[in-house]
Amino acid sequence: MSDQLKLVVDRIKCDGRGLCAELLPELIRLDDWGYPIVDSGNVPKHLLPLAQRAVEDCPVLAVTLRRAEVKR
Amino acid sequence: MTRLLDAPERFGPLPQMGGGFIDAIEQSRLVGRGGAGFPVATKWRAVAKRSGGRAVVVVNGAEGEPRSQKDRLVMTWRPHLVLDGAFIAARVLHARRVILYIGERHEKARSAMLRALGERTEPEGALVTVAAAPARYVAGAESAAIHFLNDGVATPTTAPPLPFEQGVDRAPTLVQNVETLAQIGLLARLGQAPATTLVTLAGAVMRTGVLEADRGTTVADAVRGAGGPTESPRAVLVGGYFGSWVEPEVAWQLPLDHETLRRHGLGLGCGVIGLLPARACPVCETAGIMRYLAAESSAQCGPCFFGLRALADACSRISDGSSDGNDLSRLRRWVDEVPGRGACRHPDGAVLFLSSALRVFDREFANHRAHDMRRTA
Ligand SMILES: Cc1cc2nc3c(=O)[nH]c(=O)nc-3n(C[C@H](O)[C@H](O)[C@H](O)COP(=O)(O)O)c2cc1C
Ligand code: SF4
Ligand code: SF4
């Protein structure tokens, strides 16, 4: 377990309106079809408030913040 | 040592099995044969821990990979071994249901499994139901199987929850490939798994079809076992449509086991070994497979639906000579951007395949001229 928070996009929910990338260009860019590319997903502390806004403002609630964990 | 396809068709009643059997699986180091090569013991433990008598066992006989035949062969020729594995799983994991999820087009396999089921007397027989997996590539993915069994829709779903957390009937669920279960069956019967792997030889070999490979068997041995190549191949597809093209000189020496291949950055996937004949066009062949994989996307995730379509279109333009000259550089960028961005591993598999084509057929992609030999297979 760590305290590191990770930005995760639900790929089925996301319909590529790109709001998240506008809010958080430091972490999210869009591909040629308008869908977000989240490179590592790790959110540095100073970007947490914006990341939280991305979570709240995504029109389809596809963005979540998760504690980084080891895969099973 | 007994091999899967040489084993007696039917043994006596199943031995009693407890939780200790998972240790035996662990010692055998058995990995899944449905494509991902995941350690079986790890999965069983995860389900066992949460079961509380509610677990569900899904026997995955969807076999959606077009060139693969080995799952059908196991179900058709050794259905009792598959049932052995399924019943043992049910016993060890205290399952409440066992579901045979068999490809709707695999009629022979289904009737063999049903006949075998009718011959069984163990109480686990009463837990079994049968479902027909839709004939789509992604219907065999574990979350798609679960989705289908719960809601009648065979499309993948977002994880979490993972199957062992919440699967069929929202209960902890084990999804296991039929060959894997047959291996488990032999392990329980004989105290040792046979250490063999079923592969399907396809393309330019004398006898296409399934072969049981002992540990240490190389691609060259397997091809020899299939009567040799029909002509000198341009490349070998290792692992099917989610696998990689490999130069023949490299491929011949590769052993057919998941662990070693992984160390080479490759995978055995579902076990398809395909030889591309030298007279076939690698670009057109690759474009055809990419079109197929794009069309098999369940169209739920943008990067997969639009991404694979774009990749397939670019390949097709290079193949039919209508490219503006920038498609190759687009492809090279997209193969970095698309993977890891779908709810299931469909785009990852397709991109792995395409990346290997861009590497191995580098020259052909750069110098492709349109020609009439669209498809050769
Ligand atoms: C797109 C896709 C298609 C798949 N199709 C199959 C299939 O047809 N049969 C199968 O056994 N596994 C298939 N799998 C793998 C399953 O998700 C799962 O890993 C497997 O059934 C688990 O069994 P195993 O551990 O015994 O291999 C597929 C996976 C993906 C991503
Ligand atoms: S804001 Fe939501 S829907 Fe829009 S691109 Fe980002 S994740 Fe997708
Ligand atoms: S990644 Fe592709 S195949 Fe998998 S669920 Fe998403 S759209 Fe469907």
mmCIF file of N, CA, C and O and ligand atoms in Angstrom, chain A residues 11-12, chain B residues 137-138 141 143-144 154-158 242 293-294 296-306 308 341-348, ligand 3:
data_model
loop_
_atom_site.group_PDB
_atom_site.id
_atom_site.type_symbol
_atom_site.label_atom_id
_atom_site.label_comp_id
_atom_site.label_asym_id
_atom_site.label_seq_id
_atom_site.Cartn_x
_atom_site.Cartn_y
_atom_site.Cartn_z
ATOM 1 N N ARG A 11 -12.617 3.044 -19.359
ATOM 2 C CA ARG A 11 -12.598 3.159 -20.818
ATOM 3 C C ARG A 11 -13.942 2.884 -21.463
ATOM 4 O O ARG A 11 -14.178 3.298 -22.598
ATOM 5 N N ILE A 12 -14.799 2.152 -20.765
ATOM 6 C CA ILE A 12 -16.113 1.885 -21.346
ATOM 7 C C ILE A 12 -17.017 3.103 -21.162
ATOM 8 O O ILE A 12 -17.748 3.509 -22.068
ATOM 9 N N TYR B 137 -14.760 -12.964 -31.357
ATOM 10 C CA TYR B 137 -13.421 -13.090 -30.790
ATOM 11 C C TYR B 137 -13.378 -12.755 -29.304
ATOM 12 O O TYR B 137 -12.751 -13.447 -28.517
ATOM 13 N N VAL B 138 -14.046 -11.678 -28.910
ATOM 14 C CA VAL B 138 -13.915 -11.242 -27.514
ATOM 15 C C VAL B 138 -14.838 -12.000 -26.560
ATOM 16 O O VAL B 138 -14.732 -11.846 -25.348
ATOM 17 N N ALA B 141 -13.108 -13.789 -23.694
ATOM 18 C CA ALA B 141 -12.431 -13.052 -22.622
ATOM 19 C C ALA B 141 -13.212 -13.260 -21.332
ATOM 20 O O ALA B 141 -14.445 -13.309 -21.354
ATOM 21 N N SER B 143 -14.120 -11.609 -18.665
ATOM 22 C CA SER B 143 -15.195 -10.713 -18.214
ATOM 23 C C SER B 143 -16.380 -10.761 -19.186
ATOM 24 O O SER B 143 -17.529 -10.569 -18.793
ATOM 25 N N ALA B 144 -16.099 -11.051 -20.462
ATOM 26 C CA ALA B 144 -17.190 -11.170 -21.430
ATOM 27 C C ALA B 144 -18.012 -12.429 -21.149
ATOM 28 O O ALA B 144 -19.240 -12.425 -21.237
ATOM 29 N N ALA B 154 -22.227 -10.779 -24.427
ATOM 30 C CA ALA B 154 -20.857 -11.305 -24.349
ATOM 31 C C ALA B 154 -19.816 -10.237 -24.647
ATOM 32 O O ALA B 154 -18.936 -10.424 -25.477
ATOM 33 N N THR B 155 -19.910 -9.087 -23.988
ATOM 34 C CA THR B 155 -18.878 -8.064 -24.135
ATOM 35 C C THR B 155 -18.122 -7.919 -22.821
ATOM 36 O O THR B 155 -18.689 -8.112 -21.752
ATOM 37 N N PRO B 156 -16.821 -7.577 -22.909
ATOM 38 C CA PRO B 156 -16.025 -7.411 -21.689
ATOM 39 C C PRO B 156 -16.559 -6.269 -20.827
ATOM 40 O O PRO B 156 -17.278 -5.394 -21.309
ATOM 41 N N THR B 157 -16.204 -6.317 -19.557
ATOM 42 C CA THR B 157 -16.600 -5.251 -18.630
ATOM 43 C C THR B 157 -15.357 -4.666 -17.979
ATOM 44 O O THR B 157 -14.277 -5.243 -18.042
ATOM 45 N N THR B 158 -15.525 -3.525 -17.332
ATOM 46 C CA THR B 158 -14.404 -2.853 -16.682
ATOM 47 C C THR B 158 -14.012 -3.567 -15.389
ATOM 48 O O THR B 158 -14.863 -3.994 -14.632
ATOM 49 N N PHE B 242 -2.979 -12.627 -31.189
ATOM 50 C CA PHE B 242 -2.434 -11.766 -30.126
ATOM 51 C C PHE B 242 -0.945 -12.035 -29.935
ATOM 52 O O PHE B 242 -0.345 -11.615 -28.961
ATOM 53 N N LEU B 293 -9.419 -8.084 -36.577
ATOM 54 C CA LEU B 293 -9.378 -7.746 -35.152
ATOM 55 C C LEU B 293 -10.115 -6.440 -34.872
ATOM 56 O O LEU B 293 -10.769 -6.293 -33.839
ATOM 57 N N ALA B 294 -10.018 -5.488 -35.794
ATOM 58 C CA ALA B 294 -10.737 -4.221 -35.607
ATOM 59 C C ALA B 294 -12.239 -4.485 -35.605
ATOM 60 O O ALA B 294 -12.981 -3.949 -34.780
ATOM 61 N N GLU B 296 -13.690 -7.111 -34.718
ATOM 62 C CA GLU B 296 -14.077 -7.894 -33.544
ATOM 63 C C GLU B 296 -14.030 -7.093 -32.245
ATOM 64 O O GLU B 296 -14.320 -7.625 -31.174
ATOM 65 N N SER B 297 -13.633 -5.827 -32.307
ATOM 66 C CA SER B 297 -13.702 -4.987 -31.109
ATOM 67 C C SER B 297 -15.153 -4.943 -30.657
ATOM 68 O O SER B 297 -16.069 -4.919 -31.476
ATOM 69 N N SER B 298 -15.380 -4.922 -29.355
ATOM 70 C CA SER B 298 -16.768 -4.858 -28.904
ATOM 71 C C SER B 298 -17.287 -3.422 -28.941
ATOM 72 O O SER B 298 -18.405 -3.154 -28.527
ATOM 73 N N ALA B 299 -16.457 -2.498 -29.440
ATOM 74 C CA ALA B 299 -16.876 -1.127 -29.711
ATOM 75 C C ALA B 299 -17.353 -0.374 -28.485
ATOM 76 O O ALA B 299 -18.186 0.507 -28.568
ATOM 77 N N GLN B 300 -16.812 -0.722 -27.336
ATOM 78 C CA GLN B 300 -17.204 -0.018 -26.113
ATOM 79 C C GLN B 300 -16.195 1.050 -25.710
ATOM 80 O O GLN B 300 -16.558 2.033 -25.072
ATOM 81 N N CYS B 301 -14.922 0.829 -26.043
ATOM 82 C CA CYS B 301 -13.877 1.749 -25.603
ATOM 83 C C CYS B 301 -13.323 2.484 -26.821
ATOM 84 O O CYS B 301 -12.912 1.844 -27.801
ATOM 85 N N GLY B 302 -13.275 3.809 -26.747
ATOM 86 C CA GLY B 302 -12.819 4.613 -27.876
ATOM 87 C C GLY B 302 -11.471 4.199 -28.431
ATOM 88 O O GLY B 302 -11.336 3.976 -29.644
ATOM 89 N N PRO B 303 -10.441 4.094 -27.570
ATOM 90 C CA PRO B 303 -9.117 3.775 -28.100
ATOM 91 C C PRO B 303 -9.078 2.432 -28.830
ATOM 92 O O PRO B 303 -8.289 2.252 -29.746
ATOM 93 N N CYS B 304 -9.924 1.505 -28.449
ATOM 94 C CA CYS B 304 -9.965 0.198 -29.125
ATOM 95 C C CYS B 304 -10.793 0.301 -30.399
ATOM 96 O O CYS B 304 -10.332 -0.054 -31.480
ATOM 97 N N PHE B 305 -11.995 0.825 -30.297
ATOM 98 C CA PHE B 305 -12.884 0.882 -31.459
ATOM 99 C C PHE B 305 -12.310 1.766 -32.561
ATOM 100 O O PHE B 305 -12.123 1.330 -33.693
ATOM 101 N N PHE B 306 -11.981 3.031 -32.219
ATOM 102 C CA PHE B 306 -11.432 3.940 -33.234
ATOM 103 C C PHE B 306 -9.979 3.617 -33.548
ATOM 104 O O PHE B 306 -9.542 3.699 -34.695
ATOM 105 N N LEU B 308 -8.188 0.666 -33.311
ATOM 106 C CA LEU B 308 -7.938 -0.511 -34.152
ATOM 107 C C LEU B 308 -8.427 -0.278 -35.576
ATOM 108 O O LEU B 308 -7.824 -0.727 -36.541
ATOM 109 N N ARG B 341 -5.292 0.748 -23.090
ATOM 110 C CA ARG B 341 -6.359 1.740 -22.944
ATOM 111 C C ARG B 341 -7.723 1.188 -23.338
ATOM 112 O O ARG B 341 -8.577 1.904 -23.819
ATOM 113 N N GLY B 342 -7.909 -0.103 -23.094
ATOM 114 C CA GLY B 342 -9.223 -0.693 -23.275
ATOM 115 C C GLY B 342 -9.630 -1.393 -22.001
ATOM 116 O O GLY B 342 -8.793 -1.616 -21.122
ATOM 117 N N ALA B 343 -10.898 -1.744 -21.909
ATOM 118 C CA ALA B 343 -11.360 -2.460 -20.719
ATOM 119 C C ALA B 343 -10.827 -3.886 -20.701
ATOM 120 O O ALA B 343 -10.670 -4.488 -19.653
ATOM 121 N N CYS B 344 -10.534 -4.435 -21.872
ATOM 122 C CA CYS B 344 -9.927 -5.768 -21.919
ATOM 123 C C CYS B 344 -8.639 -5.679 -22.718
ATOM 124 O O CYS B 344 -8.255 -4.613 -23.192
ATOM 125 N N ARG B 345 -7.976 -6.790 -22.895
ATOM 126 C CA ARG B 345 -6.672 -6.777 -23.555
ATOM 127 C C ARG B 345 -6.750 -6.929 -25.078
ATOM 128 O O ARG B 345 -5.729 -7.118 -25.738
ATOM 129 N N HIS B 346 -7.927 -6.786 -25.636
ATOM 130 C CA HIS B 346 -8.063 -6.926 -27.080
ATOM 131 C C HIS B 346 -7.158 -5.959 -27.855
ATOM 132 O O HIS B 346 -6.383 -6.390 -28.722
ATOM 133 N N PRO B 347 -7.199 -4.658 -27.538
ATOM 134 C CA PRO B 347 -6.306 -3.758 -28.285
ATOM 135 C C PRO B 347 -4.836 -4.057 -28.025
ATOM 136 O O PRO B 347 -4.010 -3.939 -28.944
ATOM 137 N N ASP B 348 -4.486 -4.493 -26.822
ATOM 138 C CA ASP B 348 -3.091 -4.796 -26.502
ATOM 139 C C ASP B 348 -2.591 -5.945 -27.366
ATOM 140 O O ASP B 348 -1.481 -5.906 -27.906
HETATM 141 S S1 SF4 C 3 -10.968 -2.972 -25.239
HETATM 142 FE FE1 SF4 C 3 -12.077 -3.276 -27.163
HETATM 143 S S2 SF4 C 3 -12.794 -5.371 -27.128
HETATM 144 FE FE2 SF4 C 3 -12.163 -4.840 -25.021
HETATM 145 S S3 SF4 C 3 -14.039 -4.103 -24.064
HETATM 146 FE FE3 SF4 C 3 -13.069 -2.307 -24.913
HETATM 147 S S4 SF4 C 3 -13.936 -2.078 -26.966
HETATM 148 FE FE4 SF4 C 3 -14.422 -4.135 -26.268
#
